[in-house]
Coordinates of C-alpha atoms and ligand atoms in Angstrom, one line a residue:
X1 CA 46.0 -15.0 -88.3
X2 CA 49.1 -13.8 -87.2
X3 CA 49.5 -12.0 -83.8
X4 CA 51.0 -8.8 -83.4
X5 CA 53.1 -7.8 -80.4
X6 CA 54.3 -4.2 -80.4
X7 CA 57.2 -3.9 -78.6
X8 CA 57.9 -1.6 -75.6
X9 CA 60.7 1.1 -74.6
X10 CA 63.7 -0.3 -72.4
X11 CA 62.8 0.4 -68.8
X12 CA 64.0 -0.2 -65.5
X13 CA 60.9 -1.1 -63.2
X14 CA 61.9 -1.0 -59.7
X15 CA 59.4 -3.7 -57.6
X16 CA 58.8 -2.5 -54.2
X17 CA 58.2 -5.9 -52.6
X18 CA 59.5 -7.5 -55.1
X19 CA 60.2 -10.6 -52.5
X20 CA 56.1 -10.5 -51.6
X21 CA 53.4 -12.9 -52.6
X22 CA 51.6 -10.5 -55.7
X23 CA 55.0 -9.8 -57.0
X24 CA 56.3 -13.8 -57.0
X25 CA 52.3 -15.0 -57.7
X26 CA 51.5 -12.5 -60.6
X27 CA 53.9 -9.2 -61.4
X28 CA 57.1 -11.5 -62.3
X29 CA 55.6 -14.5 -64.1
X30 CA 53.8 -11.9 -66.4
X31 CA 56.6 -9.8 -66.7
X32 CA 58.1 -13.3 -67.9
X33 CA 55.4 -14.0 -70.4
X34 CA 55.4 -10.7 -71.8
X35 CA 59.5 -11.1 -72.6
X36 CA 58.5 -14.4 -73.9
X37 CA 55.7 -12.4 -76.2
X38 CA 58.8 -10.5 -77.3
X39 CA 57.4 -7.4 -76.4
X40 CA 60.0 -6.4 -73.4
X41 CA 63.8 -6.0 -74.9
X42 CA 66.4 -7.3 -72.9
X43 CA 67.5 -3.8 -72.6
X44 CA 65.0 -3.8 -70.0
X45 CA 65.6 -4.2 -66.1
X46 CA 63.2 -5.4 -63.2
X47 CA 64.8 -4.3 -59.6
X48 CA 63.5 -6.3 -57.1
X49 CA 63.5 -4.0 -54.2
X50 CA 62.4 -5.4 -50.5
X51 CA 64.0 -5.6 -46.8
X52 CA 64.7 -8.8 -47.0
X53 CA 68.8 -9.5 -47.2
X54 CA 69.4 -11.0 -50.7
X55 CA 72.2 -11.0 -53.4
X56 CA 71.5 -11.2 -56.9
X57 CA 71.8 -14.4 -57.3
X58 CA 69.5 -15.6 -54.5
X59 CA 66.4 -13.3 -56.2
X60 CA 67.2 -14.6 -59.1
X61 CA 66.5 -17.9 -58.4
X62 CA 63.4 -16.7 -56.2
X63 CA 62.2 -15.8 -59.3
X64 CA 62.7 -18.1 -61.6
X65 CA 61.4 -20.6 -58.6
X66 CA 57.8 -18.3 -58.4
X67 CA 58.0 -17.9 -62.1
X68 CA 58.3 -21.9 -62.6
X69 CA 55.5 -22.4 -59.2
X70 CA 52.8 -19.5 -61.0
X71 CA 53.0 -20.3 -64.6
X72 CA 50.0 -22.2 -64.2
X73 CA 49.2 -23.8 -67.3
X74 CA 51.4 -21.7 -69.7
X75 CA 54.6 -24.0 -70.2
X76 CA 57.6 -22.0 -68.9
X77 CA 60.3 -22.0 -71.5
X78 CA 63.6 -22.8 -69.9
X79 CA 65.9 -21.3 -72.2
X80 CA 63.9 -18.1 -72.3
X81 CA 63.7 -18.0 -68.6
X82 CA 67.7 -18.1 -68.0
X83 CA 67.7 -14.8 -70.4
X84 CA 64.7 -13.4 -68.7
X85 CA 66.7 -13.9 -64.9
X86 CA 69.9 -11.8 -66.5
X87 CA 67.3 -8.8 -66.7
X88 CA 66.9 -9.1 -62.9
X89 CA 68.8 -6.9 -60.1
X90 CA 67.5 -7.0 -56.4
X91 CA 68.4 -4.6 -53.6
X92 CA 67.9 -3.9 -49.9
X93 CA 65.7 -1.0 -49.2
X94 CA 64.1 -0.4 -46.1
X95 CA 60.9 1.5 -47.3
X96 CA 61.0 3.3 -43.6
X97 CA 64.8 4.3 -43.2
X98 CA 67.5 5.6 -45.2
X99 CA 69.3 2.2 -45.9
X100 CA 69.5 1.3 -49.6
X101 CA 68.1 4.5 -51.4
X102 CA 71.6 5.8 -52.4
X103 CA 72.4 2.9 -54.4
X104 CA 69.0 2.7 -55.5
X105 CA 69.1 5.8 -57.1
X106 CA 72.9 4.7 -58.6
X107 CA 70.7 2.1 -60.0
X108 CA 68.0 3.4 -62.0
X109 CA 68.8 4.9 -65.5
X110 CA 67.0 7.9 -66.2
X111 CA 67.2 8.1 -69.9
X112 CA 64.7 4.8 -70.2
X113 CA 61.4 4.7 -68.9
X114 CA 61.3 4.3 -65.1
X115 CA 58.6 3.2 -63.3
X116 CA 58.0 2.3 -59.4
X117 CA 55.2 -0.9 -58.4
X118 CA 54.6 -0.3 -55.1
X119 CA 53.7 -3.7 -54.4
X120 CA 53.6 -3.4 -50.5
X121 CA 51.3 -2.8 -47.7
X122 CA 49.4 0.5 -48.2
X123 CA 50.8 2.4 -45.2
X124 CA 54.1 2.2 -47.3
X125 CA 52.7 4.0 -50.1
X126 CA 53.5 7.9 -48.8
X127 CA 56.7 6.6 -47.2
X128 CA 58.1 5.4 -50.5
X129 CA 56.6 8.2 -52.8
X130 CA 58.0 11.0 -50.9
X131 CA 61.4 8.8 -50.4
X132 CA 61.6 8.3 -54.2
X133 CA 61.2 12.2 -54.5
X134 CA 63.6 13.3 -51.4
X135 CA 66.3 11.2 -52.9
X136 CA 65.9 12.1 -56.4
X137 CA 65.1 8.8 -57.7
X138 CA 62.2 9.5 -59.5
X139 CA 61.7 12.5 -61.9
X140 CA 58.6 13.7 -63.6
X141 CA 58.3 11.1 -66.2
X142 CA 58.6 8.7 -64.1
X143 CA 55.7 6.5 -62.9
X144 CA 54.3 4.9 -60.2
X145 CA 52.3 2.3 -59.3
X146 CA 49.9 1.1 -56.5
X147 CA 47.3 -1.6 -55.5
X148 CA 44.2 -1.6 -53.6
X149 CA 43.0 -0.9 -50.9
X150 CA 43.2 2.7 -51.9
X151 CA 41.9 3.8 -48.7
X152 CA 39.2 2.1 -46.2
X153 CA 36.9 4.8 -46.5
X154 CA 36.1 8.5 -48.2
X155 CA 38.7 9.9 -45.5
X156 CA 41.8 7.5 -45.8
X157 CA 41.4 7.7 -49.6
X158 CA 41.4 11.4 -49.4
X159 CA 44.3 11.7 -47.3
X160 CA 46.4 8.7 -49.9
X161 CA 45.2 10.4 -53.0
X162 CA 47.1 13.7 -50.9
X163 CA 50.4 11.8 -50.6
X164 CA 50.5 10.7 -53.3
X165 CA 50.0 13.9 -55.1
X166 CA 52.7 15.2 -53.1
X167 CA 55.0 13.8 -54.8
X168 CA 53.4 12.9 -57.9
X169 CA 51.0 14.2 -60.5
X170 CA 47.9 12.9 -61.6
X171 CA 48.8 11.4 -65.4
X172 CA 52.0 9.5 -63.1
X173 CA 49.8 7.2 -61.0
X174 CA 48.5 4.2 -62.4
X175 CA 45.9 2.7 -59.5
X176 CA 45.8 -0.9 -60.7
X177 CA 42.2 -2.9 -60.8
X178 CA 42.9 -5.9 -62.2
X179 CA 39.1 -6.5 -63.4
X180 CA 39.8 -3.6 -66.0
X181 CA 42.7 -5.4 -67.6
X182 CA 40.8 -8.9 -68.5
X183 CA 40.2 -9.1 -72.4
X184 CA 36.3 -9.4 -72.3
X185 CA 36.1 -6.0 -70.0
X186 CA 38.5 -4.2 -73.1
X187 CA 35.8 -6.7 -75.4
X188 CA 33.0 -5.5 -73.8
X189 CA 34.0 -1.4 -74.8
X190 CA 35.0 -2.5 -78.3
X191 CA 31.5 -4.5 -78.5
X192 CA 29.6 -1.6 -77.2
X193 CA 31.5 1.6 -79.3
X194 CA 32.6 -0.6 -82.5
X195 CA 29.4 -1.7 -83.7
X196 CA 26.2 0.1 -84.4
X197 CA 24.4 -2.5 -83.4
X198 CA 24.0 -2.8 -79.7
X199 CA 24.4 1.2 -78.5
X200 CA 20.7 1.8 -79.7
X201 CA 19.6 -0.8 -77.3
X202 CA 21.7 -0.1 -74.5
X203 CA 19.4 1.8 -72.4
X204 CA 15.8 1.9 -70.1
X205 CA 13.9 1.0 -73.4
X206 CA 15.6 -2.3 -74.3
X207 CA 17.4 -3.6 -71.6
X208 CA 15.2 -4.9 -68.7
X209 CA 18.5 -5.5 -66.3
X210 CA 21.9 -5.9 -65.2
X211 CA 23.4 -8.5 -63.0
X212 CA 27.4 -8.2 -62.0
X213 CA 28.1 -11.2 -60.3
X214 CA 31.7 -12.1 -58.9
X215 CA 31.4 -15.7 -57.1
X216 CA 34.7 -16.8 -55.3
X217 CA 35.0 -20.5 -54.4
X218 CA 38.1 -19.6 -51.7
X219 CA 37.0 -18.3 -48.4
X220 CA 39.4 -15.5 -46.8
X221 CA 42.9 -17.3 -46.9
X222 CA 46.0 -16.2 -45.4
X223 CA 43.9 -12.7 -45.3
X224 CA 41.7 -13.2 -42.4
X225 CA 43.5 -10.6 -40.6
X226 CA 43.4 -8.0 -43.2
X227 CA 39.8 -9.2 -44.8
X228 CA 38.0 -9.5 -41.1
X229 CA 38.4 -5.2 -40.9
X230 CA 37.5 -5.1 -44.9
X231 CA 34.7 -7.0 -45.6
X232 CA 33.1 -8.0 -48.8
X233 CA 31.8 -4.1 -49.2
X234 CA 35.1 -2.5 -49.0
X235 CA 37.2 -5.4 -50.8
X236 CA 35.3 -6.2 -53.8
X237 CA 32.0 -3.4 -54.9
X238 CA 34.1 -0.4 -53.7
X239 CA 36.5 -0.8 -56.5
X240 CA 35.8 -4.1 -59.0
X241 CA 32.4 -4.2 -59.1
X242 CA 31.6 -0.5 -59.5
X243 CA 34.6 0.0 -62.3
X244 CA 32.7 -2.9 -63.9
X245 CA 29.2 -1.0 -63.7
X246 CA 30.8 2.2 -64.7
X247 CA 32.2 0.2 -68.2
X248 CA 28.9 -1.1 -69.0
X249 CA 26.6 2.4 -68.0
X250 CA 29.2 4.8 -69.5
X251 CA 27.9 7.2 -72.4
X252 CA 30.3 6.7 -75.5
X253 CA 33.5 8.4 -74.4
X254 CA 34.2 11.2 -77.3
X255 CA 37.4 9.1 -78.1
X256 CA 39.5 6.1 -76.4
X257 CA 41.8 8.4 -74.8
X258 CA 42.4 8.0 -70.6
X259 CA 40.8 10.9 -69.7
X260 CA 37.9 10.6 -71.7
X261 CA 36.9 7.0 -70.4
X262 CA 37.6 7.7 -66.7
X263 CA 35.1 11.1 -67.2
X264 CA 32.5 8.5 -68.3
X265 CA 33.2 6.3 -66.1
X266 CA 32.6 9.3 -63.0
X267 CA 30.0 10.7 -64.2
X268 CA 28.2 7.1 -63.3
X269 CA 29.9 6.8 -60.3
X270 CA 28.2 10.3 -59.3
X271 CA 24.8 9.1 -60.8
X272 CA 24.5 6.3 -58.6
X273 CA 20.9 5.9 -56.5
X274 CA 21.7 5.4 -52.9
X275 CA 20.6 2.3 -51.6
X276 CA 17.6 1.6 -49.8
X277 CA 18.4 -1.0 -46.9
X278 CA 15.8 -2.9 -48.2
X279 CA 17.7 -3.6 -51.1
X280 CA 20.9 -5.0 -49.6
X281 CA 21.7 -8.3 -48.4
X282 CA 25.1 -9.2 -46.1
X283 CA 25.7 -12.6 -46.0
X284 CA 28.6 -14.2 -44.0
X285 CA 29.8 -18.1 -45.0
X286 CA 28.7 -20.7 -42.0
X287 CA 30.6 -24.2 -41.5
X288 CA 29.2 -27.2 -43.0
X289 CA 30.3 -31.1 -42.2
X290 CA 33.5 -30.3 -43.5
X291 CA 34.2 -27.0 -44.0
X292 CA 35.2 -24.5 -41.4
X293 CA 32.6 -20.9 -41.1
X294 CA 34.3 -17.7 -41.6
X295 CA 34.5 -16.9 -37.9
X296 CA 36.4 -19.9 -37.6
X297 CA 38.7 -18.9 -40.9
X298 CA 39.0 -15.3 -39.7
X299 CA 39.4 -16.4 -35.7
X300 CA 37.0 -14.0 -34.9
X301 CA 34.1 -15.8 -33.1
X302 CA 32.0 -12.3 -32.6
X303 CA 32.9 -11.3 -36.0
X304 CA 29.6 -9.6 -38.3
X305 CA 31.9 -8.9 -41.4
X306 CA 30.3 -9.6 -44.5
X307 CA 31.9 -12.3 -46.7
X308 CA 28.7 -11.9 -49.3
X309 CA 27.1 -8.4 -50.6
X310 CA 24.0 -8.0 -53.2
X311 CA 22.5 -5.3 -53.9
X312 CA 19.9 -3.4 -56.0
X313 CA 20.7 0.0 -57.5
X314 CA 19.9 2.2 -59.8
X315 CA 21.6 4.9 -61.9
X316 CA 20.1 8.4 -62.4
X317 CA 20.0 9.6 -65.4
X318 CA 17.9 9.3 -68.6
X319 CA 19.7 6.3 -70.4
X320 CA 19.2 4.2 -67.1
X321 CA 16.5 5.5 -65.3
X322 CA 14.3 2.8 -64.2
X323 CA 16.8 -0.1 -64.7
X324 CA 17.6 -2.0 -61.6
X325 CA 21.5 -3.5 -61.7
X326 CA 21.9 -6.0 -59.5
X327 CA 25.4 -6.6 -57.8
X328 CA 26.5 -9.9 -55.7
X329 CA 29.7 -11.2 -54.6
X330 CA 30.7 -13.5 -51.7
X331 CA 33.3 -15.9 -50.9
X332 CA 33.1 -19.7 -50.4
X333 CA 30.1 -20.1 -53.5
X334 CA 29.5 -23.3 -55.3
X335 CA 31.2 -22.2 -58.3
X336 CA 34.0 -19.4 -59.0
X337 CA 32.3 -17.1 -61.8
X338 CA 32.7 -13.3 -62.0
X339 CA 30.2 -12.6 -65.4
X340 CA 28.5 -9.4 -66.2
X341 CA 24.8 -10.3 -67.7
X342 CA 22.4 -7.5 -69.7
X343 CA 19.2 -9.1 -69.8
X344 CA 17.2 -7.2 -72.6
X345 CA 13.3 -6.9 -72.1
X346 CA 10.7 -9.4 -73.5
X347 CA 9.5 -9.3 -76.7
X348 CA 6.3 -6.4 -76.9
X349 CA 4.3 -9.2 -79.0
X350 CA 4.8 -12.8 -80.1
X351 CA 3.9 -14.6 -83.0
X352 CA 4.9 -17.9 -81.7
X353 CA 3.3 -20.0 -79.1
X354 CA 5.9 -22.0 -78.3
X355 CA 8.2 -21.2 -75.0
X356 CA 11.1 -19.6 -76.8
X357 CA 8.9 -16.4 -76.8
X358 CA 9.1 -16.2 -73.5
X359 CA 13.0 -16.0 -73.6
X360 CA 15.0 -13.1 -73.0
X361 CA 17.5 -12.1 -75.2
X362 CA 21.4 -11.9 -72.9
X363 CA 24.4 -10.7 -73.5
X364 CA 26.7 -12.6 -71.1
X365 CA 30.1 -11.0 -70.5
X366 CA 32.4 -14.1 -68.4
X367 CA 35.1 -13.0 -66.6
X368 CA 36.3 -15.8 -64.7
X369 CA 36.9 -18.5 -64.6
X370 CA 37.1 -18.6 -68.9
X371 CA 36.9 -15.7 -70.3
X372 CA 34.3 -15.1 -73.4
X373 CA 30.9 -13.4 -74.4
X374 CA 27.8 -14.9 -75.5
X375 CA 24.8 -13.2 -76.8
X376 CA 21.9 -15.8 -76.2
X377 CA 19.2 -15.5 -79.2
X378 CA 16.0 -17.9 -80.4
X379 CA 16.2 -19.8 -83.3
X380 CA 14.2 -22.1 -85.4
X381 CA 15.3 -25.7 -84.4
X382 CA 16.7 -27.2 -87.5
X383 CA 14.9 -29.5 -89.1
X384 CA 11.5 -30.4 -89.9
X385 CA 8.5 -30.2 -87.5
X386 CA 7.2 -27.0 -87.6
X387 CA 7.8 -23.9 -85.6
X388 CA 10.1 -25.0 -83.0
X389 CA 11.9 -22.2 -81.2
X390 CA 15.3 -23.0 -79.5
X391 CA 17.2 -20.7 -76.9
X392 CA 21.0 -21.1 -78.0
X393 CA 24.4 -18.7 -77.2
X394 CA 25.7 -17.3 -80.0
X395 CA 29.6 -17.2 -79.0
X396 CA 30.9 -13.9 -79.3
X397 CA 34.7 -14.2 -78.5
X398 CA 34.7 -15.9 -82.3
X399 CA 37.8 -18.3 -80.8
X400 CA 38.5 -19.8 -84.1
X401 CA 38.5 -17.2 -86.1
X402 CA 40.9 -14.9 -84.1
X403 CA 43.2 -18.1 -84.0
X404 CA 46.7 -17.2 -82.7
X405 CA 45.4 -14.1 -80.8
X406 CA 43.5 -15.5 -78.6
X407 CA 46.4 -18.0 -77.8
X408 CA 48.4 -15.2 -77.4
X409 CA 46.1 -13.0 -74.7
X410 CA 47.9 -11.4 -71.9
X411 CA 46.6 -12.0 -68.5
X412 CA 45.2 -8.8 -66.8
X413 CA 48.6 -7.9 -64.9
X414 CA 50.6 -8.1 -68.0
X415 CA 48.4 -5.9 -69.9
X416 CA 48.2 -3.7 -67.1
X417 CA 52.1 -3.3 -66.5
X418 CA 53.0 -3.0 -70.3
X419 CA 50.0 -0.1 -70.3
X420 CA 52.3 1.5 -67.4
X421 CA 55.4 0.8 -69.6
X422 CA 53.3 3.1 -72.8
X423 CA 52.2 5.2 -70.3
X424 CA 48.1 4.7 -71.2
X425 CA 46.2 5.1 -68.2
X426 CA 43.1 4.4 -69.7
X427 CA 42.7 1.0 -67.6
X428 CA 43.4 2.8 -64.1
X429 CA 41.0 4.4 -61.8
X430 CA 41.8 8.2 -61.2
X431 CA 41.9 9.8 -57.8
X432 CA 38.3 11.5 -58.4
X433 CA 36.7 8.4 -59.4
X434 CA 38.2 6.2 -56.2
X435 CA 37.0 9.3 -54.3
X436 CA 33.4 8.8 -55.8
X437 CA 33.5 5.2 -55.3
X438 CA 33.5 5.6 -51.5
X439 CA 31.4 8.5 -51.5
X440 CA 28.7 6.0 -52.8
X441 CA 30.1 3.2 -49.9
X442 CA 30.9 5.2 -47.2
X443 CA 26.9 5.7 -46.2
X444 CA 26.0 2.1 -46.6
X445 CA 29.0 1.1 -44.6
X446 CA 28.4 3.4 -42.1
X447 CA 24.7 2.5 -41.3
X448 CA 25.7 -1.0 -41.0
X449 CA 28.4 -0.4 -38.2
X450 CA 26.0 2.2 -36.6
X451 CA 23.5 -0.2 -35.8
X452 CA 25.7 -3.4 -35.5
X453 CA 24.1 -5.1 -38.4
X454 CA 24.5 -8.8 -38.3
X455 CA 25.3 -10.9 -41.8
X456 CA 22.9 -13.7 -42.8
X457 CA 24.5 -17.0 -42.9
X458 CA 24.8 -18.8 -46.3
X459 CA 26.3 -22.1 -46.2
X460 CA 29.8 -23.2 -47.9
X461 CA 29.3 -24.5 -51.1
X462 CA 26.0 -22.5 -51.4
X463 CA 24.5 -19.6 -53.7
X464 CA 24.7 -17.2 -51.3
X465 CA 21.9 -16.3 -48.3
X466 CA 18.1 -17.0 -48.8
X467 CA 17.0 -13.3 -48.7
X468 CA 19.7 -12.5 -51.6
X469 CA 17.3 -14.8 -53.5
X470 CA 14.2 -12.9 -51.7
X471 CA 15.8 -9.3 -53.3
X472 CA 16.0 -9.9 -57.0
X473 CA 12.6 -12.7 -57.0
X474 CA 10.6 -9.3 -55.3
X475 CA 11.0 -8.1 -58.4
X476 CA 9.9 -10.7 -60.6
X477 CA 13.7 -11.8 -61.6
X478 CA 16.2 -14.3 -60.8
X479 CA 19.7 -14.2 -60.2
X480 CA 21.2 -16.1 -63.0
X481 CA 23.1 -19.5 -62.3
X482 CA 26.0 -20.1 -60.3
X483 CA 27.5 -22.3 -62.9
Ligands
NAD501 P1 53.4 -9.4 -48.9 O1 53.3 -9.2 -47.4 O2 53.5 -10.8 -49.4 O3 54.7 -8.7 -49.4 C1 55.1 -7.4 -48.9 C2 56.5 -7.1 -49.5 O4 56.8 -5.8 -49.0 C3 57.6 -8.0 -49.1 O5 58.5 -8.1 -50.2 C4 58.4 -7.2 -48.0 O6 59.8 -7.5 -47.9 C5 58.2 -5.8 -48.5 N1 58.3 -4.9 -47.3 C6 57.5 -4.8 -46.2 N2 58.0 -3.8 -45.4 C7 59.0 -3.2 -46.1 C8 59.9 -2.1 -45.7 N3 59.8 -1.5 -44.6 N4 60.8 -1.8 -46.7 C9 60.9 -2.5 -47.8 N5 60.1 -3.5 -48.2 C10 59.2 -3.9 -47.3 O7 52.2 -8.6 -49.5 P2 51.5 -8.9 -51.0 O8 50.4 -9.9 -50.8 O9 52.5 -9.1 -52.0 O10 50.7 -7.5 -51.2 C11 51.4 -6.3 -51.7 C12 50.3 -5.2 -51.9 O11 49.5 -5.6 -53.0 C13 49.4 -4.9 -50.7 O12 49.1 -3.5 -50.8 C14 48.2 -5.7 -51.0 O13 47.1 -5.2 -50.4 C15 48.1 -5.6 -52.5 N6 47.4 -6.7 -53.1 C16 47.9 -8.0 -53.1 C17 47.2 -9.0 -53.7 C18 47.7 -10.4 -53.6 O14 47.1 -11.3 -54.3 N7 48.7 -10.8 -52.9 C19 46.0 -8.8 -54.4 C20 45.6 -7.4 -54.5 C21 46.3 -6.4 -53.9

């Protein structure tokens, strides 16, 4: 099968810390691999804009040294990459004073699609949006980007979604979540609204439950600082694991359009049960023989920040009601795995007597570290013998049939960016629904610092804290494997 790449517009995207680690570790490499894709013309121009003192030439070998160090395993085409540098430009801007915003604005053309990645600490954010305004830089095509953390909490995300607004309307910010531009999330929507099959049994009468599950095998990095006032709570439900939820409880958007979708996707934000304390577990990574605790990664020996979260919720409304979804995500876990699970109910009445009946029918949704969807399903064993059930996956990402386009897939930032470039939003959380996010937070988060509560330890290289086990076996359920 042949893959199809459509092109997009000439633009100038200007890369507010273009010098930092997301920009070298992800923006530019898939900038790279989309020119590669032939879908960015060399009309095109990426301004690397930072306060760093640099000429052209010196970013341009930054780049193509990040681009050569972040490729991972996609081979880096040398030839292509000495084109791809041409398209760069880099200038000094200080982000809090005037230098650099004159020739700045000299710079960017503003008869091709302009767009502004505000790849910088989030106290930047208001300084740059009203700076891009004040000197006329940006108009009211243009675009702009931004990162989490949007806001620490229902107030700081109120007053952001303010600046911001400012200076810029609503269909010009694209708030990136990265989990929303993977190929199984965009899978999981076309699995869900493109066949008749599944929507009748995606609800409290077929499907028993729903585990989210994003396992990191890295503790807190170079973050510590930043992750110690954050936590596990505010750096990964708040915004990945609820946009997740929200794709897989959504009613069928009337059509695939932005606003549609991100209406859906509020309207479960707003549904959501609060939770019981009973059904949340914190869990915070202790040292083992050889591996340090995350008070000693975060040099905080009094620290009680979570590094682990699971919890048991509920939606309320009358396709879910009744339907626990179970949510977990720590750092430092025996394996990395971020997979979505709906675990249908059990059959009302077998006719077998062998232990296949007892199986539940999944559909497994991986996010990380392969991407891919597998519906698991009994079967006869082949062969003779008799009646001999068999619990297999049925692979749904169909790799050999799709061929080339799956060889061709975009990672989730160069989808993301080229959706900023065709100016879909679909994939990018709207002010309300970051708003509803920590509406839902804000309570649980509070309670916790209100009465000092202190994490349970899990150790490195674990599944995560005995009583997150307790929470979901209470129920008559287990967690499904760390694999
Ligand atoms: P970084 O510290 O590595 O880079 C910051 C960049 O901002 C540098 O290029 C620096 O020169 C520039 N900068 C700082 N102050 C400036 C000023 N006054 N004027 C002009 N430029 C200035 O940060 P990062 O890790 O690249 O993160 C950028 C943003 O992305 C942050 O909001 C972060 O929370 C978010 N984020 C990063 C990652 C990641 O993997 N690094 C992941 C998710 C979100």
């Amino acid at each position: 099968m042949v893959s199809r790449v459509i092109p997009v517009d000439p633009f100038d995207l200007v890369i507010f810390g273009g010098t930092g680690d997301l920009a070298r570790r992800k923006i530019l490499p898939g900038l790279f691999r989309r020119y590669c894709a032939n879908q960015i013309p060399t009309s095109a121009r990426i301004i690397g804009v930072a306060r760093t003192q640099l000429d052209k030439k010196a970013y341009r070998i930054l780049v193509r040294d990040s681009i050569i160090e972040f490729s991972g395993n996609h081979k880096v085409n040398k030839k292509y990459l000495e084109t791809f540098l041409l398209m760069l430009v880099y200038k000094k801007v200080d982000a809090q004073g005037e230098e650099g915003w004159a020739e700045l604005k000299d710079l960017v053309r503003k008869d091709v699609v302009n767009a502004y990645y505000l790849s910088v600490g989030p106290g930047l954010f208001g300084e740059i949006a009203s700076r891009l305004k004040q000197w006329d830089i940006a108009t009211v095509e243009s675009r702009v980007v931004i990162e989490k953390p949007f806001g620490r909490d229902l107030s700081s995300a109120k007053k952001l979604n303010a600046v911001l607004s400012t200076h810029f309307s609503e269909n010009q910010i694209y708030r990136i979540d990265h989990y929303l531009g993977k190929e199984t999330v965009q899978n999981l929507m076309a699995v869900r609204f493109g066949n008749l099959l599944f929507e009748p049994l995606w609800n409290s009468q077929y499907v028993d439950h729903i585990q989210i599950t994003v396992a990191e095998t890295v503790g807190v990095g170079g973050r510590g600082a930043y992750y110690d006032k954050s936590g596990a709570m505010r750096d990964m439900v708040q915004n990945h694991l609820m946009q997740l939820l929200c794709l897989i409880a959504m009613e069928p958007p009337s059509q695939f359009n932005p606003d549609s979708v991100r209406d859906e996707k509020l309207k479960v934000i707003r549904a959501l049960a609060g939770v019981k304390s009973h059904h949340i577990v914190r869990g915070q990574y202790d040292s083992t023989k050889t591996e340090q605790s995350y008070r000693q990664d975060v040099e905080n020996p009094r620290s009680f920040t979570e590094s682990y979260v699971a919890i048991k919720t509920e939606i309320n409304n009358w396709r879910w009601a009744g339907v626990p979804f179970y949510l977990r995500t720590g750092k430092k876990l025996k394996t990395r795995s971020s997979e979505i699970a709906i675990v249908f109910k059990k059959l009302p009445h077998s006719i077998f007597e062998q232990d296949g009946e007892k199986k539940q029918n999944i559909l497994a949704i991986q996010l990380q570290p392969n991407e891919g969807m597998t519906l698991d399903v009994t079967i006869k064993e082949p062969g003779p013998g008799g009646m001999r059930l068999i619990h297999v996956p049925l692979d749904m990402t169909f790799a050999e049939a799709l061929g080339d386009h799956v060889e061709d897939n975009p990672d989730a930032y160069e989808r993301l960016i080229m959706d900023v470039i065709r100016g879909n939003q679909t994939l990018f959380m709207r002010g309300d629904e970051v708003e509803a996010a920590w509406t839902w937070t804000d309570p649980i988060i509070k309670t916790w610092e209100s009465r000092h509560d202190v994490p349970k330890l899990y150790e490195v290289g674990s599944v995560g804290p005995e009583d997150a086990m307790a929470l979901i076996r209470r129920d008559d359920r287990v967690w499904r494997d760390l694999k």
